[in-house]
PDB file of C-alpha atoms in Angstrom:
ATOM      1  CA  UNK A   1       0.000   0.000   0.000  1.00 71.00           C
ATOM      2  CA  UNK A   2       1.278   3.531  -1.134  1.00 79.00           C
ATOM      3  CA  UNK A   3       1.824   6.142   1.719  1.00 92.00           C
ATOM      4  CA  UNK A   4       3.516   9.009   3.089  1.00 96.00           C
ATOM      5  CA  UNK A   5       3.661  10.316   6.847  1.00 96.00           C
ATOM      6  CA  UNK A   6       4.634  13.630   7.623  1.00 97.00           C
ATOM      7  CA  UNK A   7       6.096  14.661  10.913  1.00 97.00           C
ATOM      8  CA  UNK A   8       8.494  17.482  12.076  1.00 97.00           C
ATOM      9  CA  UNK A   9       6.017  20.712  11.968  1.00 97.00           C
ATOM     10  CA  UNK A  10       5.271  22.905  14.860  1.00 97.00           C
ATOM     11  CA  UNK A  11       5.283  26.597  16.311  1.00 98.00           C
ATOM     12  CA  UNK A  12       8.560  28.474  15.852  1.00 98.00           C
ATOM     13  CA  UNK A  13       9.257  31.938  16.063  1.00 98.00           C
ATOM     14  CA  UNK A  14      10.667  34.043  13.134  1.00 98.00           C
ATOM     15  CA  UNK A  15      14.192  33.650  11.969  1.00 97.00           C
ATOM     16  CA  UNK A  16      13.918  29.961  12.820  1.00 97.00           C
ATOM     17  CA  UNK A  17      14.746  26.450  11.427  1.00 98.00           C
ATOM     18  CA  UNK A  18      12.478  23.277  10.781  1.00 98.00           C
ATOM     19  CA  UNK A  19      13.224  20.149   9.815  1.00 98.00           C
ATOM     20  CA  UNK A  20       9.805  17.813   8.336  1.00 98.00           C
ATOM     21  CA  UNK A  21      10.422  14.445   7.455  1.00 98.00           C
ATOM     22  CA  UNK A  22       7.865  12.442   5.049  1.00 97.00           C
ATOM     23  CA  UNK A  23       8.182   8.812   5.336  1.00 96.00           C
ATOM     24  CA  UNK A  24       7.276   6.699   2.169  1.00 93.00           C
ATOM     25  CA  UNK A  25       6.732   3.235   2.143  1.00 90.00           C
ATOM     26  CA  UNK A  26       4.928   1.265  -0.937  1.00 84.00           C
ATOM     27  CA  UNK A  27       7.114   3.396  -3.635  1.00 77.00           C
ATOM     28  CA  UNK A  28       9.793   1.935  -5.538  1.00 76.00           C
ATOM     29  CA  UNK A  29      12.217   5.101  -4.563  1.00 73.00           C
ATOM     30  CA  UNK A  30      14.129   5.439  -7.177  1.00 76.00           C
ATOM     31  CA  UNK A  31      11.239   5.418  -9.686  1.00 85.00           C
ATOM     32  CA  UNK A  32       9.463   8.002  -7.529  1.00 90.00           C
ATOM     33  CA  UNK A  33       9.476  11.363  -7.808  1.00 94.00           C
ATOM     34  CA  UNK A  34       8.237  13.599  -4.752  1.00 95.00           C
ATOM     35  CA  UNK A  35       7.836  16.848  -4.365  1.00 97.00           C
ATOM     36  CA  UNK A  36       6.343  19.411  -1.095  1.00 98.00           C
ATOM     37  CA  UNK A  37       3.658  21.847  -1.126  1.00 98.00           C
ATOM     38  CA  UNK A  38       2.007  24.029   1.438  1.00 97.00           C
ATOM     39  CA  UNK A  39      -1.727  25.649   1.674  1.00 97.00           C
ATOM     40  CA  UNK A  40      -2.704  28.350   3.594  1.00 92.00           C
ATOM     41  CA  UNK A  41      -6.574  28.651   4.450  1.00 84.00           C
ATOM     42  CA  UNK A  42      -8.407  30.397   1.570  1.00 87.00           C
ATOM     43  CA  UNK A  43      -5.418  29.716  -1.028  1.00 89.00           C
ATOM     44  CA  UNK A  44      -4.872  27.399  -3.071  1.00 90.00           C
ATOM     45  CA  UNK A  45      -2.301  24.755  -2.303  1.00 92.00           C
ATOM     46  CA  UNK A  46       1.187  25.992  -3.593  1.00 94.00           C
ATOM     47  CA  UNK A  47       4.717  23.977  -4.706  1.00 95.00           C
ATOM     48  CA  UNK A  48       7.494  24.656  -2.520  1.00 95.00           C
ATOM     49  CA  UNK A  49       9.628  22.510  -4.868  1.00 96.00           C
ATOM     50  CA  UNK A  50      10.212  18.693  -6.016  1.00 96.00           C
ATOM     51  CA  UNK A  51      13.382  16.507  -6.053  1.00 95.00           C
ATOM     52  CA  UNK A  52      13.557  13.515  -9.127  1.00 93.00           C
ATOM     53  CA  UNK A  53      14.480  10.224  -8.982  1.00 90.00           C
ATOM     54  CA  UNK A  54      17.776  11.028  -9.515  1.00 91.00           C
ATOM     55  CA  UNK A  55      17.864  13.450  -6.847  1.00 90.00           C
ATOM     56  CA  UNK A  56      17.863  16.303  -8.951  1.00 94.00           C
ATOM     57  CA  UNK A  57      16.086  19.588  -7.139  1.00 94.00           C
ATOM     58  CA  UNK A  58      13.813  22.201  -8.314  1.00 92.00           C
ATOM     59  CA  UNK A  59      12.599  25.190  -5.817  1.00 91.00           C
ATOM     60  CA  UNK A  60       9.726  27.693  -5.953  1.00 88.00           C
ATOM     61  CA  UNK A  61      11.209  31.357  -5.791  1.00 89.00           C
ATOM     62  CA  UNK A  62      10.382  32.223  -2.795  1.00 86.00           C
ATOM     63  CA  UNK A  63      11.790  29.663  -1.008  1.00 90.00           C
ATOM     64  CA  UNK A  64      15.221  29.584  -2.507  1.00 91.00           C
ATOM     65  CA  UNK A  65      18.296  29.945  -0.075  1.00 93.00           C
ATOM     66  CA  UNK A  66      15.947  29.255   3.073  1.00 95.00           C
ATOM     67  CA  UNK A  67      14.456  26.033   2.124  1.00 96.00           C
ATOM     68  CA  UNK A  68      16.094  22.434   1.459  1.00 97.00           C
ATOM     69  CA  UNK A  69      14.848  19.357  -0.417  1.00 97.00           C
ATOM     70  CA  UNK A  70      16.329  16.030   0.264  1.00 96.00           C
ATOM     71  CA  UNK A  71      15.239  12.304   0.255  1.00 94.00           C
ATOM     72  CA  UNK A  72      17.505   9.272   2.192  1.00 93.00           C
ATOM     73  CA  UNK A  73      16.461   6.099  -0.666  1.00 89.00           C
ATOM     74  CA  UNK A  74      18.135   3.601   2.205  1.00 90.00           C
ATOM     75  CA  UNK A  75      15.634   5.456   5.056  1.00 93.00           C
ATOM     76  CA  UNK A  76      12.625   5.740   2.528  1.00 92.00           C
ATOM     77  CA  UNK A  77      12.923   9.334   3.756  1.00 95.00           C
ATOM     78  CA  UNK A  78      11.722  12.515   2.049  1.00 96.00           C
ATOM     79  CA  UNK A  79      13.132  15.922   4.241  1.00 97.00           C
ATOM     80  CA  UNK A  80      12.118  19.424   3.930  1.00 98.00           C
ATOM     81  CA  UNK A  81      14.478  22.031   6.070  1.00 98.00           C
ATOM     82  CA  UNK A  82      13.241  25.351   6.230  1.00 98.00           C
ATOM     83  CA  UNK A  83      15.666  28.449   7.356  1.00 97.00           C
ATOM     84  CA  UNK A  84      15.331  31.688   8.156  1.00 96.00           C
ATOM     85  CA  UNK A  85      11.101  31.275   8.530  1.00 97.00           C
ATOM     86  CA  UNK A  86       9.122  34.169   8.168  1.00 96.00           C
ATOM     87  CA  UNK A  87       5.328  34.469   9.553  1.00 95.00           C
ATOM     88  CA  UNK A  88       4.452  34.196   5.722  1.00 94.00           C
ATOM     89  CA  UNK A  89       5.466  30.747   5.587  1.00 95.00           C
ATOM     90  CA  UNK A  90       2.723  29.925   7.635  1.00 96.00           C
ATOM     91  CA  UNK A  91       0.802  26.954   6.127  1.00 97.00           C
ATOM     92  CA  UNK A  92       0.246  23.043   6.569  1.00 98.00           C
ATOM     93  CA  UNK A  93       2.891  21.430   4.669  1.00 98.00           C
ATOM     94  CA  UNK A  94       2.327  17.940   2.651  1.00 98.00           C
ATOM     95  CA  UNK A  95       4.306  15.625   0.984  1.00 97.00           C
ATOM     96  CA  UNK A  96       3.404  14.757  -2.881  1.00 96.00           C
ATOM     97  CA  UNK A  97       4.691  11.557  -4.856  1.00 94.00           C
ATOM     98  CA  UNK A  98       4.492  10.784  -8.575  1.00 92.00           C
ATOM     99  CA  UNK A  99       5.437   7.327 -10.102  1.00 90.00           C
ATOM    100  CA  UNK A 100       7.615   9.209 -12.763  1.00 89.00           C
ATOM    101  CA  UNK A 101      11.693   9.459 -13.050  1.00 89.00           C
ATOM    102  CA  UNK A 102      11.192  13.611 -13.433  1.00 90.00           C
ATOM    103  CA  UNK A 103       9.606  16.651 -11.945  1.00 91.00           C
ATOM    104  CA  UNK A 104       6.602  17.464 -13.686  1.00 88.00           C
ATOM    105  CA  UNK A 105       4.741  20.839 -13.271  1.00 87.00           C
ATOM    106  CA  UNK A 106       5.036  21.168  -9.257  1.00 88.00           C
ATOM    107  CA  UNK A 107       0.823  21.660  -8.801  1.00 90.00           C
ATOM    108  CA  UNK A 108      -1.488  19.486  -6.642  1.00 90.00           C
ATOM    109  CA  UNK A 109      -2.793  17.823 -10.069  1.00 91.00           C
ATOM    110  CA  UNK A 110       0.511  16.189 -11.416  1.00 93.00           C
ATOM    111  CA  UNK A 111       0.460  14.699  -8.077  1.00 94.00           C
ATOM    112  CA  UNK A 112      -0.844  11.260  -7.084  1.00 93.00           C
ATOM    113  CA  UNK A 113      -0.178  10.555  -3.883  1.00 94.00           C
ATOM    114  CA  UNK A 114      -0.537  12.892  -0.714  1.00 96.00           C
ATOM    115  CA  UNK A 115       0.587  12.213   3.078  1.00 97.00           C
ATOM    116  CA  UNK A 116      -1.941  14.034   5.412  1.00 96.00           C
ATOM    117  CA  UNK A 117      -0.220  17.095   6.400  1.00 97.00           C
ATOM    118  CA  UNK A 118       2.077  18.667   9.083  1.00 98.00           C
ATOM    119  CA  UNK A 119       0.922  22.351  10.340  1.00 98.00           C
ATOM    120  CA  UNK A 120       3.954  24.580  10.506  1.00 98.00           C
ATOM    121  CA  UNK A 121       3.194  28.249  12.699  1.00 97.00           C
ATOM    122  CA  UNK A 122       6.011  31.160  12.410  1.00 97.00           C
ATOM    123  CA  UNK A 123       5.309  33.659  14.956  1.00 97.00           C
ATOM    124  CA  UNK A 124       7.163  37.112  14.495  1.00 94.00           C
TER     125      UNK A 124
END
């Protein structure tokens, strides 16, 4: 059975660091393609970035320099660290898997499979 577990959000204050973690298990890894997004309530759910199957990275603007994309193939392990957090970046953060070798468009529909969520809260 495909899935993905997110873990790792909380409340930090601005100028902080997170680390989540998304946990896949069912997924052939290195045939996988993954990706993280984030929705704040009234918008529509947004790509932070997505990392290929052969670990190759893509970012969304905004989050260059602050935010990290990684995946561990041995620990099944997708991470997302987040720097320097502003109040902006706000928003319950999923993880996102594709059975394809490369990033597609990084929007909920390319998207197949979704983990349920982690809330992440900057306070300034």
């Amino acid at each position: 059975q495909v899935q993905l577990v997110e873990s790792g959000g909380g409340s930090v204050q601005a100028g902080g660091s997170l680390r989540l973690s998304c946990a896949a298990s069912g997924y052939i890894m290195y045939k996988t393609t993954f990706a993280w997004f984030r929705r704040t309530p009234g918008k529509e759910r947004e790509g932070i970035g997505c990392i290929n199957s052969f670990g190759r990275i893509d970012y969304r603007d905004s989050v260059k320099g602050r935010f990290t994309i990684s995946k561990d193939n041995a620990k099944r392990t997708l991470y997302l660290q987040m720097d320097s957090l502003k109040p902006e970046d706000t928003a319950m953060y999923s993880c996102a898997a594709v059975s394809a070798s490369w990033c597609p468009a990084v929007v909920e529909s390319e998207f197949r499979y979704w983990g349920q969520g982690t809330q992440v809260t900057v306070s300034s």
